[in-house]
mmCIF file of C-alpha atoms and ligand atoms in Angstrom:
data_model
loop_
_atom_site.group_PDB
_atom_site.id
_atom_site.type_symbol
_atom_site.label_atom_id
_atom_site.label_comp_id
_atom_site.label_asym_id
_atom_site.label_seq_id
_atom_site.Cartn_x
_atom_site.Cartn_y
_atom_site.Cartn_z
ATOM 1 C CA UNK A 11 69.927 104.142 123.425
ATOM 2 C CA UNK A 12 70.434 106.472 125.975
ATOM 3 C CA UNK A 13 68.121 109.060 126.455
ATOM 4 C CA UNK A 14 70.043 112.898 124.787
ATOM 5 C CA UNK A 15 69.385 114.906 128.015
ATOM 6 C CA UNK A 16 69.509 118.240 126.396
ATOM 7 C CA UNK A 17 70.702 120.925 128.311
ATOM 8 C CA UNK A 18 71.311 124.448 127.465
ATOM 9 C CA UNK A 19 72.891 127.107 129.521
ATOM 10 C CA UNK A 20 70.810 130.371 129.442
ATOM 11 C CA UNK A 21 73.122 132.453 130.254
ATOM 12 C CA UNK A 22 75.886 131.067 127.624
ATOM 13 C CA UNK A 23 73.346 130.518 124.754
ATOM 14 C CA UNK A 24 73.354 133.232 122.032
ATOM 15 C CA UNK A 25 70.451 131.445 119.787
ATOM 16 C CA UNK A 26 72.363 131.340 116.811
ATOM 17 C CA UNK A 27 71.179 128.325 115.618
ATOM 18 C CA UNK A 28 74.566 126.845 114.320
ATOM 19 C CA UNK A 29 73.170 123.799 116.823
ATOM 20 C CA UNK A 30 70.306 123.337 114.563
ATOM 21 C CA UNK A 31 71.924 123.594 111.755
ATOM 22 C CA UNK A 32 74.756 121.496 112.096
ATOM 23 C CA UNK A 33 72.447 118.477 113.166
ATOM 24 C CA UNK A 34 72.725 115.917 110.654
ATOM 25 C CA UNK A 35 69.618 113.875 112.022
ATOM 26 C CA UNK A 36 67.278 117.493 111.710
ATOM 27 C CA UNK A 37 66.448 116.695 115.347
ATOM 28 C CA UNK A 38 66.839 120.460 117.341
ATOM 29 C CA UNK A 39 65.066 123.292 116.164
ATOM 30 C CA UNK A 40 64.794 126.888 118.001
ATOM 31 C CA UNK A 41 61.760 127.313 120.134
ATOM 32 C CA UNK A 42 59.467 129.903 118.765
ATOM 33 C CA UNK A 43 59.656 131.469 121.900
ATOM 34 C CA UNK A 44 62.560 131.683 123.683
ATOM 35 C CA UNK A 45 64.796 130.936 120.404
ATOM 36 C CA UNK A 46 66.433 128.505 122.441
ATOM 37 C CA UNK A 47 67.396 124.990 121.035
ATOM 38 C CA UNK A 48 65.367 121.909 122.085
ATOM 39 C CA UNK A 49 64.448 118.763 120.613
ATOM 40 C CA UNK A 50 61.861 118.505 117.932
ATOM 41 C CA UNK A 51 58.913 116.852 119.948
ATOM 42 C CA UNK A 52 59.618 112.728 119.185
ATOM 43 C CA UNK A 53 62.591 113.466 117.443
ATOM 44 C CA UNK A 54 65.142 112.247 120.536
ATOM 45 C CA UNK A 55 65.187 109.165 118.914
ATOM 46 C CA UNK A 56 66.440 109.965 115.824
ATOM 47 C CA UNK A 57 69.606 111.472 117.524
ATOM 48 C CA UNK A 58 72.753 109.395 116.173
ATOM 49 C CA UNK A 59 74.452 110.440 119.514
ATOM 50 C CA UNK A 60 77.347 112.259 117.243
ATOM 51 C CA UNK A 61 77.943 115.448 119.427
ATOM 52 C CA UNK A 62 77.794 118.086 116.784
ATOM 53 C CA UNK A 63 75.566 120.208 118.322
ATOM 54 C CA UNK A 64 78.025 120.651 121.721
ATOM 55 C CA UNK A 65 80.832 120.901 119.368
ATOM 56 C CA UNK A 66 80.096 123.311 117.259
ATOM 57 C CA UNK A 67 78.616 125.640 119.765
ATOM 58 C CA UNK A 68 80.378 128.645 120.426
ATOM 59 C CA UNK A 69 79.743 129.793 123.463
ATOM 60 C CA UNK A 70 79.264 125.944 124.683
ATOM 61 C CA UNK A 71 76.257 126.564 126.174
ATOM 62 C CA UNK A 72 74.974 122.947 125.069
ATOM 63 C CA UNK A 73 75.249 119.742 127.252
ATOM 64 C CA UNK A 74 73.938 116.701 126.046
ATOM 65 C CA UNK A 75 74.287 113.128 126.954
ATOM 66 C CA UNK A 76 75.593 114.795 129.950
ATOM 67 C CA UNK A 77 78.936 115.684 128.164
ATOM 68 C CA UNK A 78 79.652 119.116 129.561
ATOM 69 C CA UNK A 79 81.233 121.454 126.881
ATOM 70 C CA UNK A 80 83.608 122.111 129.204
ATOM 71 C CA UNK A 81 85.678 118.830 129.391
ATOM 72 C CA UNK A 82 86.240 118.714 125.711
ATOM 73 C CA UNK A 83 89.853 119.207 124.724
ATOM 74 C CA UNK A 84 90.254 122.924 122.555
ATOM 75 C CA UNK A 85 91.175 122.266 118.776
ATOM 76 C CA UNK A 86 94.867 123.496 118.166
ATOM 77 C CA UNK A 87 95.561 124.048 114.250
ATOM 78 C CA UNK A 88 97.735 120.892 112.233
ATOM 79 C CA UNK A 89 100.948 121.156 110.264
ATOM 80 C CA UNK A 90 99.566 119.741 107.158
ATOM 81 C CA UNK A 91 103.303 119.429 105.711
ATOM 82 C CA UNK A 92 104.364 117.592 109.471
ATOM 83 C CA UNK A 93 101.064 115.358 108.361
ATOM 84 C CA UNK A 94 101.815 114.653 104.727
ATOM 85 C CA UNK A 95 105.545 114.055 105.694
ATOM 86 C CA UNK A 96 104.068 111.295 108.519
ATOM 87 C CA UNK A 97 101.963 109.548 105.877
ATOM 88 C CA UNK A 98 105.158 109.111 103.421
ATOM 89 C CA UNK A 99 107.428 107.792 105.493
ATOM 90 C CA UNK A 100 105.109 105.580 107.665
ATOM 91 C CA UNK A 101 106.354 102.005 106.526
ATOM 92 C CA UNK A 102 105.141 98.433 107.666
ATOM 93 C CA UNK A 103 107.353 96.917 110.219
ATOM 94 C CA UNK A 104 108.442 93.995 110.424
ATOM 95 C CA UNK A 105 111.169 93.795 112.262
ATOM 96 C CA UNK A 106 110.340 93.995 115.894
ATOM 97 C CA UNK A 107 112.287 94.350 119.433
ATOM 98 C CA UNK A 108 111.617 91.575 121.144
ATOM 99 C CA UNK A 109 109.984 93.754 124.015
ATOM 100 C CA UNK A 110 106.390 94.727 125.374
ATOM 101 C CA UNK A 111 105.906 98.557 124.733
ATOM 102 C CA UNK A 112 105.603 100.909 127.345
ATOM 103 C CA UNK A 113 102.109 101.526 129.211
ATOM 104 C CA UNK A 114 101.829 105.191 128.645
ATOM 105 C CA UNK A 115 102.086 104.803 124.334
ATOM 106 C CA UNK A 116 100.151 101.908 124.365
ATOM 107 C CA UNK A 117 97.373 103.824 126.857
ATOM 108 C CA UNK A 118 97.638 107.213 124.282
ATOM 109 C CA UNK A 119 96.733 104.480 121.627
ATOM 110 C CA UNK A 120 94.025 102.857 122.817
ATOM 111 C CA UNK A 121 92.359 105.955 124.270
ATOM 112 C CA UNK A 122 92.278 107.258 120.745
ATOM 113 C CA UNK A 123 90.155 105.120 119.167
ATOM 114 C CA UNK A 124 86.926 105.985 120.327
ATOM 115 C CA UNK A 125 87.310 109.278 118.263
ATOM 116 C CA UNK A 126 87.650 106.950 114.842
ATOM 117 C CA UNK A 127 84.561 107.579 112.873
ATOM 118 C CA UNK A 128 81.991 105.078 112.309
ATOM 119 C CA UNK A 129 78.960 104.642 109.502
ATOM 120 C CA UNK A 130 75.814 106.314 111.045
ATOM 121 C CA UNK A 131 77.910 106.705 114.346
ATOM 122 C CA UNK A 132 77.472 103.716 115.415
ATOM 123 C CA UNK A 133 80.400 103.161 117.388
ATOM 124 C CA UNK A 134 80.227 99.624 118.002
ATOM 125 C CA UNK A 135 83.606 98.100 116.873
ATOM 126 C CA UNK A 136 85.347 95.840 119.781
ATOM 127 C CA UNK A 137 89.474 96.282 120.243
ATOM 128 C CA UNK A 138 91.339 92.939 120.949
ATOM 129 C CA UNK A 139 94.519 93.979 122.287
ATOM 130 C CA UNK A 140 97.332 91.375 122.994
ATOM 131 C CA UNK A 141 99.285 94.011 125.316
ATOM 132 C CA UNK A 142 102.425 91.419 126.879
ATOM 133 C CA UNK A 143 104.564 89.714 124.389
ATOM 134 C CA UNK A 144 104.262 86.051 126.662
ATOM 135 C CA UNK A 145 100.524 86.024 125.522
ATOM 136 C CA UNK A 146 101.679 87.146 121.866
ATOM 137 C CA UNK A 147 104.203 84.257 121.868
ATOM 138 C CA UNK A 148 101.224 81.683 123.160
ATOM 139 C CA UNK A 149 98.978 82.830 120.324
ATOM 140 C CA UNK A 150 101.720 82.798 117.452
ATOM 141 C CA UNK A 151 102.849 78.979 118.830
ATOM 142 C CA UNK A 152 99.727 78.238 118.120
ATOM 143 C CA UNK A 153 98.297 79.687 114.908
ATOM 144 C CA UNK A 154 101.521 78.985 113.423
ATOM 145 C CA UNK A 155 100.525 75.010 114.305
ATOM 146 C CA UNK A 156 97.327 75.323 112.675
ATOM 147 C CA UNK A 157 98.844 77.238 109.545
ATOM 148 C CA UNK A 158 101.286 74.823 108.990
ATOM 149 C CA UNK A 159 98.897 71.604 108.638
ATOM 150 C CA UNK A 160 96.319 74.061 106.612
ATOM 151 C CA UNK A 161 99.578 74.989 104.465
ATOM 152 C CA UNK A 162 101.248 71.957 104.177
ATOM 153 C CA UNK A 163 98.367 69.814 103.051
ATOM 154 C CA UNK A 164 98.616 68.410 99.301
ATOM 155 C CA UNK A 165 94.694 69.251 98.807
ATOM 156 C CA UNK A 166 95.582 72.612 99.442
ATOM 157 C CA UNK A 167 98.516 72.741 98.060
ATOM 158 C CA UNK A 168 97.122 71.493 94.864
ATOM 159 C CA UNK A 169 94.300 74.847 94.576
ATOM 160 C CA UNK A 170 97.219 77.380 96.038
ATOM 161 C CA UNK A 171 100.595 76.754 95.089
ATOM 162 C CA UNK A 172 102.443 78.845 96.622
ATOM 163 C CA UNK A 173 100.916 78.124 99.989
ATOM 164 C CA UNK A 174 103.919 75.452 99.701
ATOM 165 C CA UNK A 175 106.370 77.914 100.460
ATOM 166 C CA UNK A 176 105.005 79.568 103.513
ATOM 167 C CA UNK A 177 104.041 76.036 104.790
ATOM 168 C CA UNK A 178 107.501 75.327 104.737
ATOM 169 C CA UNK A 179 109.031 78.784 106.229
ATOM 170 C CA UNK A 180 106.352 78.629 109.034
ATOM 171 C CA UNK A 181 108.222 74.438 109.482
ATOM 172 C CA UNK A 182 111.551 75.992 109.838
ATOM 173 C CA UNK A 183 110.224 78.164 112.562
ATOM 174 C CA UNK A 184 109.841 81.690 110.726
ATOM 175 C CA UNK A 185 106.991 83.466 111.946
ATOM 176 C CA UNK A 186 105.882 84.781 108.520
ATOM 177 C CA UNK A 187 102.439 85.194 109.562
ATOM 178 C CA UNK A 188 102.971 87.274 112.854
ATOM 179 C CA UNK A 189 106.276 88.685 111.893
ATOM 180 C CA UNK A 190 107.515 88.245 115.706
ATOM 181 C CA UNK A 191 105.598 91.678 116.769
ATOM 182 C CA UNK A 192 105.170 91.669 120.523
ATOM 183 C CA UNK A 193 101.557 93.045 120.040
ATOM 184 C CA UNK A 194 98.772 92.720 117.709
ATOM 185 C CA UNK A 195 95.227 94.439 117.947
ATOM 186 C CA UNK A 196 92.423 92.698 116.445
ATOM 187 C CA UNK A 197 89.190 94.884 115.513
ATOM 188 C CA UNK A 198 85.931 93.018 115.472
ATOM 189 C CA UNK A 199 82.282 94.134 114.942
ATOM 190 C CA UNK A 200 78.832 93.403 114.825
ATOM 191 C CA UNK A 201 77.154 91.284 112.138
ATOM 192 C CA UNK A 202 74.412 94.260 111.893
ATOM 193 C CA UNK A 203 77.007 96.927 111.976
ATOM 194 C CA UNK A 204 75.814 99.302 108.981
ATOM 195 C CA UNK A 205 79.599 99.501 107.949
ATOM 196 C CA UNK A 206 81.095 96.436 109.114
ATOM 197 C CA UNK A 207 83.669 96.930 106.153
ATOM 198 C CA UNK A 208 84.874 99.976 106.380
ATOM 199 C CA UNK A 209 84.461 100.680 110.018
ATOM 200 C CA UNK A 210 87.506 98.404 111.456
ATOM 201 C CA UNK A 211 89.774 99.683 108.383
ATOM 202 C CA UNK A 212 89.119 102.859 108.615
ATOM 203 C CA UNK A 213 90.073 102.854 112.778
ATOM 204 C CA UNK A 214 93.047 101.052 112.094
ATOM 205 C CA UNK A 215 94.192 103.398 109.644
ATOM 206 C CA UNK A 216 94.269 106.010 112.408
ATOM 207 C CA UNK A 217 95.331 103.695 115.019
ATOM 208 C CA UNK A 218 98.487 103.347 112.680
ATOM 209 C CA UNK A 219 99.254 106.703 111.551
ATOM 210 C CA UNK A 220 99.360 107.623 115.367
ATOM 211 C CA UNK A 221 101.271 104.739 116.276
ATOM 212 C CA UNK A 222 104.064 105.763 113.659
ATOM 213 C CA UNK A 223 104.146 109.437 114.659
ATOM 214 C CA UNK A 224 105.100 108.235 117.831
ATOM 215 C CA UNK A 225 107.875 105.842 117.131
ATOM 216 C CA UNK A 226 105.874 102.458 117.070
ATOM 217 C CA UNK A 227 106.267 100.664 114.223
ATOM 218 C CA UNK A 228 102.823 99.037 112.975
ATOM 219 C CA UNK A 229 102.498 96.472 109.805
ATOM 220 C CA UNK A 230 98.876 95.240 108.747
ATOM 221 C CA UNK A 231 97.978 91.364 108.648
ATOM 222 C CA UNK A 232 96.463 89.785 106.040
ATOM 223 C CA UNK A 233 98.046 86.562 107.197
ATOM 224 C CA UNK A 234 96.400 86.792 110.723
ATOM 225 C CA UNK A 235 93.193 88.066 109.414
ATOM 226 C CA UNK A 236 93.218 85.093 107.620
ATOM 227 C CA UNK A 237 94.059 82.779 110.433
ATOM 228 C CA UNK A 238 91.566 84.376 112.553
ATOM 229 C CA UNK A 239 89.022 83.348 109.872
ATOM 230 C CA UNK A 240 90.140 79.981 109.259
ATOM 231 C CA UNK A 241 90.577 79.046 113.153
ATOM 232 C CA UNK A 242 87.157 79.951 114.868
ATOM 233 C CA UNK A 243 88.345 78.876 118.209
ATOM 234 C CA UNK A 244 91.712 81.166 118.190
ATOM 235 C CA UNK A 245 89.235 84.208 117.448
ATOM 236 C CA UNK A 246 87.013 83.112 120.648
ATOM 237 C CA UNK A 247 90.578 82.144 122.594
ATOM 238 C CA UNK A 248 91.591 85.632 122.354
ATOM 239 C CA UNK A 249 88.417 86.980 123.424
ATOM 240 C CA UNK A 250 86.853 88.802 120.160
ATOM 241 C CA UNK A 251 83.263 89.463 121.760
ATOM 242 C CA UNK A 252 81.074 85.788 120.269
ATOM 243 C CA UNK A 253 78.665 87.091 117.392
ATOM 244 C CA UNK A 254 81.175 89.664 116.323
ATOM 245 C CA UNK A 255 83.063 89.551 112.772
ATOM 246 C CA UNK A 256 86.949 89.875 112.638
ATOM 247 C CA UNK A 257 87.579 93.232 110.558
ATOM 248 C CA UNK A 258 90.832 93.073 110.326
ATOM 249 C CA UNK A 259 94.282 92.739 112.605
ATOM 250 C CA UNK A 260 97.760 94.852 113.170
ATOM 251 C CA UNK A 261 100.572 94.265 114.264
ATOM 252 C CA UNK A 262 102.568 97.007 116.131
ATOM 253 C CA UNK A 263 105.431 97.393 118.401
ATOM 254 C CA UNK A 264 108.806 98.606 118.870
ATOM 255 C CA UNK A 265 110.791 98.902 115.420
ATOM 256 C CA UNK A 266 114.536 97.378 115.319
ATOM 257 C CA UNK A 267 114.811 99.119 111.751
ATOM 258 C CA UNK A 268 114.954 102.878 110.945
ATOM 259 C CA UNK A 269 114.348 104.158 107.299
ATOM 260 C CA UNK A 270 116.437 106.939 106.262
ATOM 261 C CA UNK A 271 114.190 108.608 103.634
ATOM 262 C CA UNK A 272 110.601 107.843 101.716
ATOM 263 C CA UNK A 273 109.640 105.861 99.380
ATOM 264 C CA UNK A 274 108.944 107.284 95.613
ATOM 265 C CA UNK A 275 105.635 105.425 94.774
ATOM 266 C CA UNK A 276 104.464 105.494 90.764
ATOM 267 C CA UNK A 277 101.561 107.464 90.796
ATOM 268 C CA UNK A 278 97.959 106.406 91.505
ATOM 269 C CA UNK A 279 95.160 106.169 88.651
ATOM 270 C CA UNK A 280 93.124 109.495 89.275
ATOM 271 C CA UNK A 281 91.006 111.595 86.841
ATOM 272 C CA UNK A 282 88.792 115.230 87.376
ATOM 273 C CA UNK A 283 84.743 114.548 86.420
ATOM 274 C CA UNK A 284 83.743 117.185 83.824
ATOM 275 C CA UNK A 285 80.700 118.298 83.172
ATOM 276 C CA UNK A 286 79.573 116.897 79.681
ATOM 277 C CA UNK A 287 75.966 114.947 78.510
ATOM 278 C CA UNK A 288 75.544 111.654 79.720
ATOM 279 C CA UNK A 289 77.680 109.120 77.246
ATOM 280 C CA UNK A 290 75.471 105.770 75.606
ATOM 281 C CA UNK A 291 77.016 102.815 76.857
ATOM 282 C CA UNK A 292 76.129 99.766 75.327
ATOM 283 C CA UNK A 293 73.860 97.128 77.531
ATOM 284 C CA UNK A 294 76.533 95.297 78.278
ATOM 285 C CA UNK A 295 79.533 97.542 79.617
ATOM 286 C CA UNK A 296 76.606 98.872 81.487
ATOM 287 C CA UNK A 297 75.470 95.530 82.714
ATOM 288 C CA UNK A 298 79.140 94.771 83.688
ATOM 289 C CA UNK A 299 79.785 98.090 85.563
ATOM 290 C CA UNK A 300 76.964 97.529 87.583
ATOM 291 C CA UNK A 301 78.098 93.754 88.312
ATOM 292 C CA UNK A 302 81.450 95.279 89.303
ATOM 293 C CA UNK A 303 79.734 98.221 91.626
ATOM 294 C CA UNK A 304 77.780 95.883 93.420
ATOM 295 C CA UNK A 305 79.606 92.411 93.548
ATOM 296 C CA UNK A 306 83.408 94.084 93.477
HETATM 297 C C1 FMN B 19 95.123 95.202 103.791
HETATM 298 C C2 FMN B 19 96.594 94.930 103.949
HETATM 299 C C3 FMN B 19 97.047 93.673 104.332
HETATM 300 C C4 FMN B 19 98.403 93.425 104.508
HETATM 301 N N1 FMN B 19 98.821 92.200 104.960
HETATM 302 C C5 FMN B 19 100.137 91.989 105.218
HETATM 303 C C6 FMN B 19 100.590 90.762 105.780
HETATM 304 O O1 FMN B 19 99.817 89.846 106.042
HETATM 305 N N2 FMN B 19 101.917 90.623 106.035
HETATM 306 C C7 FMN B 19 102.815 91.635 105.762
HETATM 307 O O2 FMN B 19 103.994 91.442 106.028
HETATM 308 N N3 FMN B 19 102.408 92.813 105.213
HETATM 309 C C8 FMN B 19 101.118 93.012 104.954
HETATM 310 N N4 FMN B 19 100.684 94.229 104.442
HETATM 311 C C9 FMN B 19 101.647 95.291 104.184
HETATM 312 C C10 FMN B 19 101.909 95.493 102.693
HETATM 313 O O3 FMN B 19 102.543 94.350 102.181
HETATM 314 C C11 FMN B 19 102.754 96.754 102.579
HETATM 315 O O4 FMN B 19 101.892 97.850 102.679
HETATM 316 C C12 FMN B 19 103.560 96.829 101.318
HETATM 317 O O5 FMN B 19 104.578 95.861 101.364
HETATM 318 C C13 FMN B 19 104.218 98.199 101.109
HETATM 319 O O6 FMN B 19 105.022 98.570 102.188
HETATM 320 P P1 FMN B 19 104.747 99.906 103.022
HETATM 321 O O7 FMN B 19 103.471 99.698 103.802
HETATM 322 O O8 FMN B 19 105.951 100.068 103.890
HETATM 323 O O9 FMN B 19 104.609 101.026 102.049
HETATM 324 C C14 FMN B 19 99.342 94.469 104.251
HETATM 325 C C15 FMN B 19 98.879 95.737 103.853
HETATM 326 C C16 FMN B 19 97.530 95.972 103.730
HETATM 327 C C17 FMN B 19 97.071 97.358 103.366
#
């Protein structure tokens, strides 16, 4: 890791402590002397690199990693109901113009993610991007190949039924896997990575509720996650860093289908924790609760 390089500006710094405070690794304190921040002596290293300290500074006196407060962006209030209405009506796409987005979307996309968050900040998910539509063609020719003989074989056949039916829809030539998008991002990560899980789902989550607000339709792959599994070598063909797992792949480009309203899903199981004495389960529930916790 880098070393933090803190820096404070004298003249800017009003020792209010919201620096030390805000530090989720307890790694600043105020000098005793000059009230100013500085690093608890050997405590750089604990520093998870997240920035809070220059962000929630309010006179941005504080530069660290040699990020000067001055280059971040200023934070501009959200139109929850504009947000709530994007989330409704975002749909998967699958229906596709058969034509490469243009630079300055797909630039705005990939610039975001670096702000997706990470467990312990670690930061080290790796973006595949297939940005031309020749190279998405290439790849679909030939995942759809290896699907097909996967699909189509009578072993497998015999433990998946239904695999019969895709088999036979990826032999007549429809791309059910890839639904002929002209772009795909795959997100890999580390082996180590703390939150391998729910690091790659949780930045292509934002990756697609940014896509949709600006009019590029997005549709996530199970089917290609899959493929990317099964097929090592298409993984290592497309250049997802060696040593790094697939977390998951999307599909985005632009939509040839419009949707006039939302959709009116049944409502999700939910319930509000009460306070109330702990409730005797017997052995077993809590035996298979615990099964389902960990193993789920
Ligand atoms: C984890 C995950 C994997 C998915 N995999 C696929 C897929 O392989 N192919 C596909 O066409 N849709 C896939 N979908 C999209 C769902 O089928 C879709 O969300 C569902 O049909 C409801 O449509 P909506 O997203 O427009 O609400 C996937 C969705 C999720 C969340």
């Amino acid at each position: 890791m880098n070393y933090p390089n803190l820096t404070i500006n004298t003249e800017k710094c009003i020792k209010c402590g919201m620096c030390v405070k805000d530090c989720i690794a307890h790694c600043l304190e105020l000098n005793q002397n000059t009230n100013l921040p500085q690093f608890k002596q050997g405590k750089e290293w604990t520093c998870i690199k997240c920035q809070h300290c220059l962000a929630v500074c309010p006179t941005g006196a504080l530069e660290i990693f040699n990020k000067n407060p001055d280059n971040s962006e200023s934070i501009s209030p959200i139109n929850s109901e504009e947000l709530l209405n994007l989330i409704k009506s975002r749909r998967s796409i699958r229906q596709y113009k058969p034509e490469n987005l243009d630079k300055e979307r797909l630039d705005k996309l990939k610039n975001m993610l670096k702000w997706t968050p990470t467990g312990v900040n670690n930061h080290s998910l790796h973006f595949t991007f297939v940005d031309d539509i020749e190279v998405m063609d290439n790849i679909r020719t030939m995942a759809n190949k290896k699907a097909e003989k996967l699909l189509l074989n009578p072993i497998v056949q015999f433990f998946v039924p239904h695999f019969k039916g895709m088999g036979k829809a990826i032999q007549e030539g429809n791309d059910v896997i890839f639904r002929n998008a002209p772009h795909m991002v795959i997100v890999s990560v580390p082996k180590n990575a703390p939150c391998k899980r729910e690091d790659p789902v949780i930045s292509l989550s934002y990756f697609e509720l940014l896509a949709q607000s600006m009019g590029v339709g997005t549709v996530w792959c199970g089917f290609a996650y899959y493929c990317f599994k099964l097929f090592p070598s298409l993984a290592e063909y497309i250049g997802v860093p060696d040593g790094n797992r697939v977390g998951y792949v999307m599909l985005f480009g632009k939509p040839d289908v419009k949707y006039s309203r939302t959709t009116q899903p049944d409502d999700v199981g939910m319930n509000s924790a009460t306070i109330q004495s702990e409730r005797e389960f017997p052995v077993l529930t809590l035996i298979k609760r615990f099964l389902t916790n960990i193993l789920g």
